[in-house]
Coordinates of C-alpha atoms in Angstrom, one line a residue:
M4 CA 22.5 -29.3 -19.3
S5 CA 23.0 -28.2 -22.9
V6 CA 25.4 -25.6 -24.1
V7 CA 22.5 -23.4 -24.9
D8 CA 21.1 -23.7 -21.5
S9 CA 24.4 -22.9 -19.9
I10 CA 24.7 -19.7 -22.1
R11 CA 21.1 -18.7 -21.2
N12 CA 21.7 -19.1 -17.5
T13 CA 24.9 -17.0 -17.8
L14 CA 23.4 -14.1 -19.6
V15 CA 21.7 -11.6 -17.2
P16 CA 18.4 -9.9 -18.3
I17 CA 18.5 -6.2 -19.0
H18 CA 15.8 -3.9 -17.4
R19 CA 13.8 -2.0 -19.9
E20 CA 14.6 1.2 -18.1
G21 CA 18.1 0.8 -19.6
Y22 CA 17.1 0.4 -23.2
P23 CA 17.0 4.2 -24.2
F24 CA 20.3 4.7 -22.6
I25 CA 22.0 1.6 -24.2
A26 CA 20.7 2.8 -27.5
G27 CA 22.0 6.3 -26.9
F28 CA 25.5 5.0 -26.0
A29 CA 25.5 2.7 -29.1
G30 CA 24.4 5.4 -31.4
A31 CA 27.0 7.9 -30.1
T32 CA 29.6 5.2 -30.5
I33 CA 28.8 4.7 -34.2
I34 CA 28.8 8.4 -35.0
L35 CA 31.9 9.2 -33.1
G36 CA 33.7 6.2 -34.5
Y37 CA 32.9 7.4 -38.0
F38 CA 35.1 10.5 -37.3
W39 CA 38.0 8.9 -35.2
E40 CA 38.4 5.2 -34.7
P41 CA 39.7 5.5 -31.0
L42 CA 36.5 7.1 -30.0
F43 CA 34.6 4.0 -31.4
W44 CA 36.5 1.6 -29.0
I45 CA 35.9 3.9 -26.1
G46 CA 32.2 4.0 -26.9
V47 CA 32.1 0.3 -27.1
I48 CA 33.5 0.1 -23.6
L49 CA 31.0 2.6 -22.3
T50 CA 28.1 0.9 -24.1
A51 CA 29.1 -2.5 -22.5
W52 CA 29.3 -0.8 -19.1
C53 CA 25.8 0.7 -19.6
I54 CA 24.5 -2.7 -20.5
Y55 CA 26.2 -4.1 -17.3
F56 CA 24.8 -1.3 -15.2
Y57 CA 21.2 -2.1 -16.2
R58 CA 21.3 -5.7 -15.6
D59 CA 18.4 -7.3 -13.7
P60 CA 19.2 -10.7 -12.4
Q61 CA 16.9 -13.0 -10.7
R62 CA 17.3 -13.4 -7.0
V63 CA 16.3 -16.1 -4.5
T64 CA 14.5 -14.4 -1.6
P65 CA 13.7 -15.7 1.8
T66 CA 10.1 -15.2 2.5
D67 CA 10.1 -15.5 6.3
D68 CA 8.3 -12.5 7.8
K69 CA 10.9 -12.4 10.5
L70 CA 13.6 -11.4 8.1
V71 CA 14.6 -8.1 6.5
I72 CA 16.2 -8.5 3.1
S73 CA 18.8 -6.1 1.5
P74 CA 17.0 -3.7 -0.8
A75 CA 20.1 -3.3 -3.0
D76 CA 23.4 -4.7 -4.2
G77 CA 26.3 -2.9 -2.5
I78 CA 28.3 -2.3 0.6
V79 CA 26.7 -1.8 4.1
S80 CA 27.9 1.7 4.8
A81 CA 25.9 2.4 8.0
V82 CA 24.2 0.5 10.8
G83 CA 22.9 2.2 13.8
P84 CA 20.2 4.6 15.2
A85 CA 18.9 7.6 13.1
V86 CA 15.9 9.8 12.8
P87 CA 13.9 8.7 9.7
P88 CA 12.8 11.3 7.0
R89 CA 10.4 13.8 8.3
E90 CA 8.2 13.7 5.4
L91 CA 7.1 10.1 6.3
G92 CA 5.5 11.4 9.5
L93 CA 7.2 8.9 11.8
G94 CA 8.3 11.5 14.4
E95 CA 11.7 12.5 15.8
K96 CA 12.4 9.2 17.6
E97 CA 15.4 7.3 16.3
M98 CA 15.0 4.0 14.5
T99 CA 17.6 1.5 13.4
R100 CA 19.0 2.5 10.0
I101 CA 20.8 0.2 7.7
S102 CA 22.3 1.9 4.6
V103 CA 23.6 0.1 1.5
F104 CA 25.8 2.1 -0.8
M105 CA 25.8 1.3 -4.5
N106 CA 28.7 2.3 -6.7
V107 CA 28.6 2.7 -10.6
F108 CA 29.3 -1.1 -11.0
S109 CA 26.6 -2.4 -8.6
C110 CA 23.2 -3.6 -9.8
H111 CA 20.9 -0.8 -9.2
I112 CA 17.6 -2.4 -9.0
N113 CA 16.0 -1.8 -5.7
R114 CA 13.8 -4.4 -3.9
A115 CA 11.5 -4.4 -1.1
P116 CA 13.1 -5.5 2.2
V117 CA 9.8 -6.7 3.7
R118 CA 6.4 -7.6 2.6
G119 CA 3.4 -5.5 3.4
R120 CA 1.3 -2.5 2.1
I121 CA 2.8 0.7 0.8
S122 CA 1.2 3.4 2.8
T123 CA 3.2 6.4 1.8
I124 CA 5.4 7.4 -1.1
V125 CA 7.2 10.8 -0.9
H126 CA 9.7 12.4 -3.3
K127 CA 11.9 15.2 -1.9
P128 CA 14.1 17.3 -4.0
G129 CA 17.6 18.0 -2.6
K130 CA 21.4 18.0 -3.1
F131 CA 23.6 15.5 -4.9
L132 CA 26.3 15.0 -2.3
N133 CA 28.4 11.8 -2.1
A134 CA 25.9 9.1 -1.1
E135 CA 28.4 7.6 1.3
L136 CA 28.3 10.6 3.5
D137 CA 26.0 10.4 6.5
K138 CA 24.4 13.7 5.8
A139 CA 23.3 12.5 2.4
S140 CA 20.3 10.9 4.1
A141 CA 19.0 14.2 5.2
E142 CA 20.3 16.7 2.5
N143 CA 20.2 14.7 -0.7
E144 CA 17.3 14.2 -3.2
R145 CA 15.4 11.1 -2.1
N146 CA 12.3 9.0 -2.6
S147 CA 10.8 7.4 0.6
L148 CA 8.4 4.5 0.9
L149 CA 6.7 3.5 4.2
I150 CA 5.6 -0.1 4.2
D151 CA 3.2 -1.5 6.8
S152 CA 4.7 -4.9 7.4
P153 CA 3.5 -7.8 9.7
N154 CA 6.1 -6.6 12.3
G155 CA 5.6 -2.7 12.1
E156 CA 6.2 0.2 9.7
V157 CA 9.5 -0.2 7.8
A158 CA 10.8 2.7 5.7
V159 CA 12.8 2.5 2.5
V160 CA 14.5 5.5 1.2
Q161 CA 16.2 5.7 -2.2
I162 CA 18.9 8.4 -2.1
A163 CA 20.5 10.0 -5.1
G164 CA 24.3 10.4 -5.2
L165 CA 27.1 12.4 -6.5
V166 CA 26.7 10.9 -9.9
A167 CA 23.1 9.8 -9.6
R168 CA 20.7 12.3 -11.0
R169 CA 17.5 10.2 -11.4
I170 CA 15.4 8.2 -9.0
V171 CA 13.0 5.8 -10.6
C172 CA 10.1 4.3 -8.5
W173 CA 7.3 2.4 -10.2
A174 CA 5.6 1.4 -6.9
D175 CA 2.2 2.9 -6.0
E176 CA 0.7 4.0 -2.7
N177 CA -2.0 1.7 -1.1
T178 CA -0.7 -1.5 -3.0
A179 CA 0.7 -4.7 -1.6
I180 CA 4.4 -5.4 -2.2
A181 CA 6.2 -8.8 -1.7
I182 CA 9.4 -9.1 0.0
G183 CA 12.1 -9.0 -2.6
E184 CA 9.8 -7.5 -5.2
R185 CA 11.4 -4.8 -7.4
F186 CA 10.1 -1.3 -6.8
G187 CA 12.6 1.0 -8.5
L188 CA 16.2 1.9 -9.3
I189 CA 18.6 4.9 -9.2
R190 CA 21.0 6.1 -11.9
F191 CA 24.2 6.0 -11.5
G192 CA 25.7 5.4 -8.1
S193 CA 23.5 5.9 -5.0
R194 CA 22.4 4.6 -1.6
V195 CA 19.3 3.0 0.0
D196 CA 18.4 3.3 3.7
V197 CA 16.2 1.0 5.6
Y198 CA 14.6 2.2 8.9
L199 CA 13.4 -0.4 11.3
P200 CA 11.1 -0.2 14.2
E201 CA 11.9 -1.7 17.7
G202 CA 12.1 -5.5 17.8
F203 CA 14.6 -5.9 14.8
T204 CA 18.2 -6.8 15.3
P205 CA 20.7 -6.0 12.5
R206 CA 22.3 -9.1 11.1
V207 CA 25.1 -7.2 9.1
A208 CA 28.0 -5.0 9.9
I209 CA 29.6 -2.0 8.2
G210 CA 31.7 -3.0 5.2
Q211 CA 29.8 -6.2 4.4
I212 CA 28.8 -6.7 0.8
S213 CA 25.1 -7.3 0.5
V214 CA 23.1 -8.9 -2.3
G215 CA 19.7 -7.2 -3.1
G216 CA 16.7 -9.5 -2.7
E217 CA 18.8 -12.2 -1.0
S218 CA 21.1 -11.1 1.8
V219 CA 19.5 -11.1 5.3
I220 CA 20.3 -7.7 6.9
A221 CA 18.1 -7.8 10.1
E222 CA 15.8 -10.1 11.9
F223 CA 12.7 -9.6 14.0
G224 CA 12.6 -11.0 17.5
G225 CA 16.2 -12.1 17.5
A226 CA 17.7 -12.7 20.9
A227 CA 21.2 -12.2 19.9
S228 CA 23.0 -8.9 19.4
A229 CA 24.3 -7.6 16.2
P230 CA 27.0 -9.8 14.8
L231 CA 30.7 -9.6 15.6
V232 CA 32.9 -9.7 12.5
R233 CA 36.5 -9.8 11.5
I234 CA 38.2 -8.6 8.3
S235 CA 40.4 -11.1 6.6

C-alpha cells in the first residue's frame, strides 16, 4: 500500500449536510481573527471540531436478517421495556427499547437498524431536555420511523437533546431501506431509540459503546438471555 493510499484510508469523508456549517465556522474565524489573533485560534479549533462532527465514515454492516444493528455511534443508555411513541400507532403495549446516546464528539449519522420498508415517518415538536434522561423519549422533539422488517415492525426514533436543535431525516415513507443505510442525522448531541417487537433478545448492556452500522444490539430468535457484563 502506498503512502497516498494510507492517507486516503485515514481521512474520513465529510457529509454534505456539514458544508454550510463548516464554511460558517471558517468564515467567522477569519473575520474574528482579523480583529484579535486569539479569536482566530479559538475559531480554528471550533472549525476543526465542526469538521470532525460531520464525519461520515464507511461501515461494514452485517446483513443477517436476524440481527439488529446500532443506529448510531455512542453509549447504550437504556435497555428495557417501554411504550413506543403514540404517533406511530403501535398501541400502549411495551416493547423492548434500546437507546444510544450521542455526545457532541460522536459521529451523528443515523443508520437503519434493520432492513425493510418504511411505512410511517412522523415528526413531533417538543422540548430539548438532556437526551440522557429517560423522559426525553416522551417529551423531547423527535422524528419517528416505523420499518416493516422481515421479523416484525421496528421503530427508530431520533430524539433531539439539550444542545441538539435540528433533526434531519432524508428517508421517505413507502420506500425500502437496507440495514445500515444512512437515513438522517441530528445536530449537536442527541439520542436514537430502537423499539423491537417480541422475539428479539438484546445483545448489549447499559454503558457499552456501540458503533453505528456495525455493532449488533439485538438478535431475533436468540435462545440466550441478555448478556452479562463486567466493567474493567
